[in-house]
PDB file of C-alpha atoms in Angstrom:
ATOM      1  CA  UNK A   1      36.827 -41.631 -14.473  1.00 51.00           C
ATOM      2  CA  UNK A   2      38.222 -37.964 -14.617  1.00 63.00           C
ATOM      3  CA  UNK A   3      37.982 -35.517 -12.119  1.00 72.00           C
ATOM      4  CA  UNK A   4      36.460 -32.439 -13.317  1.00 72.00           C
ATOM      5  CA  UNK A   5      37.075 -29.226 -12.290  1.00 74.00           C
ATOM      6  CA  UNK A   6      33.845 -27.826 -12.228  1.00 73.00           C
ATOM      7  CA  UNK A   7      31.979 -30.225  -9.604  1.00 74.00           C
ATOM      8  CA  UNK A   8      30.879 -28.455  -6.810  1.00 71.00           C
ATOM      9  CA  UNK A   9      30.664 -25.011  -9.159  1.00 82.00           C
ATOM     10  CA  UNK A  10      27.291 -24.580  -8.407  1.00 84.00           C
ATOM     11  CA  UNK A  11      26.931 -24.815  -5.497  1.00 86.00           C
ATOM     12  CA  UNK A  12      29.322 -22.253  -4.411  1.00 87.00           C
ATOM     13  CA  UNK A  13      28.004 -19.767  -7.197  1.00 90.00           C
ATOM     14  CA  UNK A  14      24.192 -20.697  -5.768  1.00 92.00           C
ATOM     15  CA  UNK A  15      25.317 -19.462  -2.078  1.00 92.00           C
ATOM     16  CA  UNK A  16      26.774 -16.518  -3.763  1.00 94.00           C
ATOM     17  CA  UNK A  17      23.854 -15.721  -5.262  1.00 95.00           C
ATOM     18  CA  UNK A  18      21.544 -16.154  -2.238  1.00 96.00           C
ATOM     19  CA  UNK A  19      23.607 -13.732   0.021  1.00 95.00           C
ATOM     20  CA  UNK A  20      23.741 -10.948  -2.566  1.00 96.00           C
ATOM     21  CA  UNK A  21      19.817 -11.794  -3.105  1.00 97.00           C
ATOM     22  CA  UNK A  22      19.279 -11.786   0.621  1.00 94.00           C
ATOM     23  CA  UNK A  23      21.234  -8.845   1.353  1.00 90.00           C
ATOM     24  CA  UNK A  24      18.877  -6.925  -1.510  1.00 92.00           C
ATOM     25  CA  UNK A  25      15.803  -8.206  -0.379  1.00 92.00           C
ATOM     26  CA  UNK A  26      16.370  -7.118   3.518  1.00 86.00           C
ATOM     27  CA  UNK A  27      17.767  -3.553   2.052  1.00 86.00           C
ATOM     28  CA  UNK A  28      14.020  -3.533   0.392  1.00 89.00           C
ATOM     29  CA  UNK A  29      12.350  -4.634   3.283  1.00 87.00           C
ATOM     30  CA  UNK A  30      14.280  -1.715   5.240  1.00 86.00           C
ATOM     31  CA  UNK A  31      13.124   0.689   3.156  1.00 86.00           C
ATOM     32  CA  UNK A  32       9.730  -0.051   2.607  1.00 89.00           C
ATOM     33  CA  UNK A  33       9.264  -0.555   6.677  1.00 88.00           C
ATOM     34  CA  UNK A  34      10.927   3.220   7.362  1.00 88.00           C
ATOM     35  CA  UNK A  35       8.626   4.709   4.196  1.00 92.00           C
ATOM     36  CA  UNK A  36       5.045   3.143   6.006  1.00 93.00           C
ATOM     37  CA  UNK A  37       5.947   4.293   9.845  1.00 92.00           C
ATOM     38  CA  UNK A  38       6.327   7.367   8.442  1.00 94.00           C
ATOM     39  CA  UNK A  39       3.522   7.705   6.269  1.00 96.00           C
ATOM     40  CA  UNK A  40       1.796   6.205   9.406  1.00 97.00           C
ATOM     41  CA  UNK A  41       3.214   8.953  11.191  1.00 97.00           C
ATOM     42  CA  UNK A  42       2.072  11.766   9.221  1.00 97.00           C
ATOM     43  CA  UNK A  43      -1.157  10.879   9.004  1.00 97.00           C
ATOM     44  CA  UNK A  44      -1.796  10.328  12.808  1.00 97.00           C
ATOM     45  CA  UNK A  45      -0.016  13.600  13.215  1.00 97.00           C
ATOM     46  CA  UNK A  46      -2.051  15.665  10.994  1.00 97.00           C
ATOM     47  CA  UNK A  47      -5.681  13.387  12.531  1.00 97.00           C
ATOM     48  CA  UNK A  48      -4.064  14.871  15.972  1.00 97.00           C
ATOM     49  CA  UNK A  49      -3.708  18.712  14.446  1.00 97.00           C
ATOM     50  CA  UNK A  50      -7.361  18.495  13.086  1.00 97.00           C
ATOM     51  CA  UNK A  51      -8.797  17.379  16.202  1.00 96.00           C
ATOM     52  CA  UNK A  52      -5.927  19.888  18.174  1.00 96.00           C
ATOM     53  CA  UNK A  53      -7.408  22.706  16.109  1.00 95.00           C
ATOM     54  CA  UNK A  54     -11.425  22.516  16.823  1.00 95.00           C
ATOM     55  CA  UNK A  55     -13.192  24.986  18.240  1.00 91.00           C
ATOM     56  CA  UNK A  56     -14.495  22.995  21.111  1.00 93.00           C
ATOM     57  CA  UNK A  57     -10.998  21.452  21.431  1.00 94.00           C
ATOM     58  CA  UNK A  58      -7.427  22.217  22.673  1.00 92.00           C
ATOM     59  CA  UNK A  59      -3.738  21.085  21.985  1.00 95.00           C
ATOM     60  CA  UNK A  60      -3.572  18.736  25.107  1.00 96.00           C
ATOM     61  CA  UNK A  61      -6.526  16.851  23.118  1.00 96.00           C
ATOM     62  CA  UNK A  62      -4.643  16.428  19.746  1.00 96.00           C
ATOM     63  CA  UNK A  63      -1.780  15.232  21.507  1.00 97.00           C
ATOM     64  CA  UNK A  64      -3.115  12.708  23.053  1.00 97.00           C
ATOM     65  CA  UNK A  65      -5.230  12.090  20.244  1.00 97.00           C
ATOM     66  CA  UNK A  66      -2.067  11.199  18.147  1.00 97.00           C
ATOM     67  CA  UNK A  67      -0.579   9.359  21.070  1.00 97.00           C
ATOM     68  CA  UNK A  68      -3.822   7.229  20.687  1.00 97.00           C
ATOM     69  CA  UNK A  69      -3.596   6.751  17.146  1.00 97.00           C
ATOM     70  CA  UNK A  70       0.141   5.803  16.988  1.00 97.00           C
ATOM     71  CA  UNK A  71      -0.057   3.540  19.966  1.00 96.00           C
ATOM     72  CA  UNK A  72      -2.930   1.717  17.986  1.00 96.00           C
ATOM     73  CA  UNK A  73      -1.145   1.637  14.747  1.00 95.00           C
ATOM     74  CA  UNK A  74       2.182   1.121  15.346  1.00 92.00           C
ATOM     75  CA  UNK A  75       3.865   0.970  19.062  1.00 91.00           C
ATOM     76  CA  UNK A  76       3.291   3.476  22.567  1.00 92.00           C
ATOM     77  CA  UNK A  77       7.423   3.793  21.955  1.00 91.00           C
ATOM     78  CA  UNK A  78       7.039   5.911  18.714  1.00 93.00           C
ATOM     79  CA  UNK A  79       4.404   8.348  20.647  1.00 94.00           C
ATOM     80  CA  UNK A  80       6.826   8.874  23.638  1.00 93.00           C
ATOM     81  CA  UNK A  81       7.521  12.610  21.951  1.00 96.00           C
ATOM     82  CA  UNK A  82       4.806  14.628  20.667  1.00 97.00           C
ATOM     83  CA  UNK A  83       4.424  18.254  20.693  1.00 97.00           C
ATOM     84  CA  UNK A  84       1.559  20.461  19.722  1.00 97.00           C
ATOM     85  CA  UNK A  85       1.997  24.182  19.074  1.00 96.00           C
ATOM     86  CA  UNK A  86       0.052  27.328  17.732  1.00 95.00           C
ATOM     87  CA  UNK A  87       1.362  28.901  14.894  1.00 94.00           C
ATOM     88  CA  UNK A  88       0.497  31.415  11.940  1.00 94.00           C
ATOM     89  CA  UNK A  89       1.193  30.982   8.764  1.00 91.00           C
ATOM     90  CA  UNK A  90       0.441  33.315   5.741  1.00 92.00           C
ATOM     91  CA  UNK A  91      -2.303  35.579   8.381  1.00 92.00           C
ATOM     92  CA  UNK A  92      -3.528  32.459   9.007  1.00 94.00           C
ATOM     93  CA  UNK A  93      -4.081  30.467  12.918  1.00 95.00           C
ATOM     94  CA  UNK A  94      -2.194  27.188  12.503  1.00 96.00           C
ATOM     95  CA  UNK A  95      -1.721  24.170  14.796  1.00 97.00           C
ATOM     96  CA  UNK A  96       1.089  22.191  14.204  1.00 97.00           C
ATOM     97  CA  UNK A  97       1.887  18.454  15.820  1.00 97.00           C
ATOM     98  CA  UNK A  98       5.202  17.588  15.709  1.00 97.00           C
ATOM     99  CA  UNK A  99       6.060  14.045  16.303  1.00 97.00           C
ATOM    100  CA  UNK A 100       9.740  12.336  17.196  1.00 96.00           C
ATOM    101  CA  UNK A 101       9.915   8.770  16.809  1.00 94.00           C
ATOM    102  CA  UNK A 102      12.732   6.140  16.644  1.00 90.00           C
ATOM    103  CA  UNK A 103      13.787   4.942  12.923  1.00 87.00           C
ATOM    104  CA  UNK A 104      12.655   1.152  12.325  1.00 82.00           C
ATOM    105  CA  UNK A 105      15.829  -1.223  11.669  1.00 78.00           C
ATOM    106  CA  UNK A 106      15.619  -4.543  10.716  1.00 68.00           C
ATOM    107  CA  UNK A 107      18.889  -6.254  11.275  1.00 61.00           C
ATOM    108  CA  UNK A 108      21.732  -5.192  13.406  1.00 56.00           C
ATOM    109  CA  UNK A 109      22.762  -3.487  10.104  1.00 58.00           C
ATOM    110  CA  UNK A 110      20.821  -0.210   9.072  1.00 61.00           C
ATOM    111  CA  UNK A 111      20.582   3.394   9.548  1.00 67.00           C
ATOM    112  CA  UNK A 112      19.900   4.736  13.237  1.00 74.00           C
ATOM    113  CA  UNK A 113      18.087   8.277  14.721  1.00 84.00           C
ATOM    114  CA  UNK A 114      15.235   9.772  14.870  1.00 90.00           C
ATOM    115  CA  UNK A 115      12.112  10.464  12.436  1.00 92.00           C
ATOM    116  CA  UNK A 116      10.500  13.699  12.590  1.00 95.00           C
ATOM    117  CA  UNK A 117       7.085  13.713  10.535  1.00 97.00           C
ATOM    118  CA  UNK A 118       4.694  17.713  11.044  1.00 96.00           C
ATOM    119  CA  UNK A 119       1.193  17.648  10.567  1.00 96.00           C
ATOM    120  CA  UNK A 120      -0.934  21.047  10.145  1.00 95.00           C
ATOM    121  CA  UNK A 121      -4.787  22.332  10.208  1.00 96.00           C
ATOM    122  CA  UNK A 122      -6.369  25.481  10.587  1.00 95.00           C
ATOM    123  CA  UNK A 123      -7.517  26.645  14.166  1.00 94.00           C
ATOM    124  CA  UNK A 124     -10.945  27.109  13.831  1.00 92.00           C
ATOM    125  CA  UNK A 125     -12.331  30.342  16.236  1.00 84.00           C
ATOM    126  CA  UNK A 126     -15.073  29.396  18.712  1.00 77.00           C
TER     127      UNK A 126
END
């Protein structure tokens, strides 16, 4: 019986394999998490300047109104900073909801800081 060489080849070029497959598969993961909490974000910021810029309502209510809707959709830690001001833009009266939120990570190993998504609507006059 010889000894070959080659025993044991495949498994060490299957593990290789599996990290670099792994590693790619947890970058996707990563990226698709960060790309929905922020579409999640901009469209609970933007319900929140709708709602922020009725007639019969105010900012305080489309604040908490996309505190709500963040709280229920994702986590109460991403709706820890929201701000609602009134702007103009182009003649026009604008509220604007501007919300902070932490970046999702995965693994120890990812990019850190902060997300910060705007949503707009025209003020409507009573």
């Amino acid at each position: 019986m010889r000894d070959d060489p080659e025993r044991g080849s495949a498994v060490v070029d299957f593990t290789l394999v599996a990290v670099l497959v792994l590693v790619l598969f947890l970058g996707v993961v990563q990226v698709a998490l960060a790309v929905h909490v922020r579409a999640t974000l901009v469209d609970c910021a933007a319900e929140g300047a709708r709602v922020a810029g009725r007639a019969d309502r105010g900012p305080q209510d489309g604040a908490a109104r996309t505190r709500a809707l963040i709280g229920a959709a994702l986590s109460p830690r991403y709706a820890e900073d929201v701000s609602v001001r009134q702007t103009v833009v182009d003649g026009l009266p604008v509220v604007e909801v501007t919300v902070s939120a932490p970046l999702p990570v995965v693994g120890l190993l990812g990019p850190t800081g902060v997300l910060t998504v705007d949503g707009h609507a025209l003020e409507e006059a009573p």
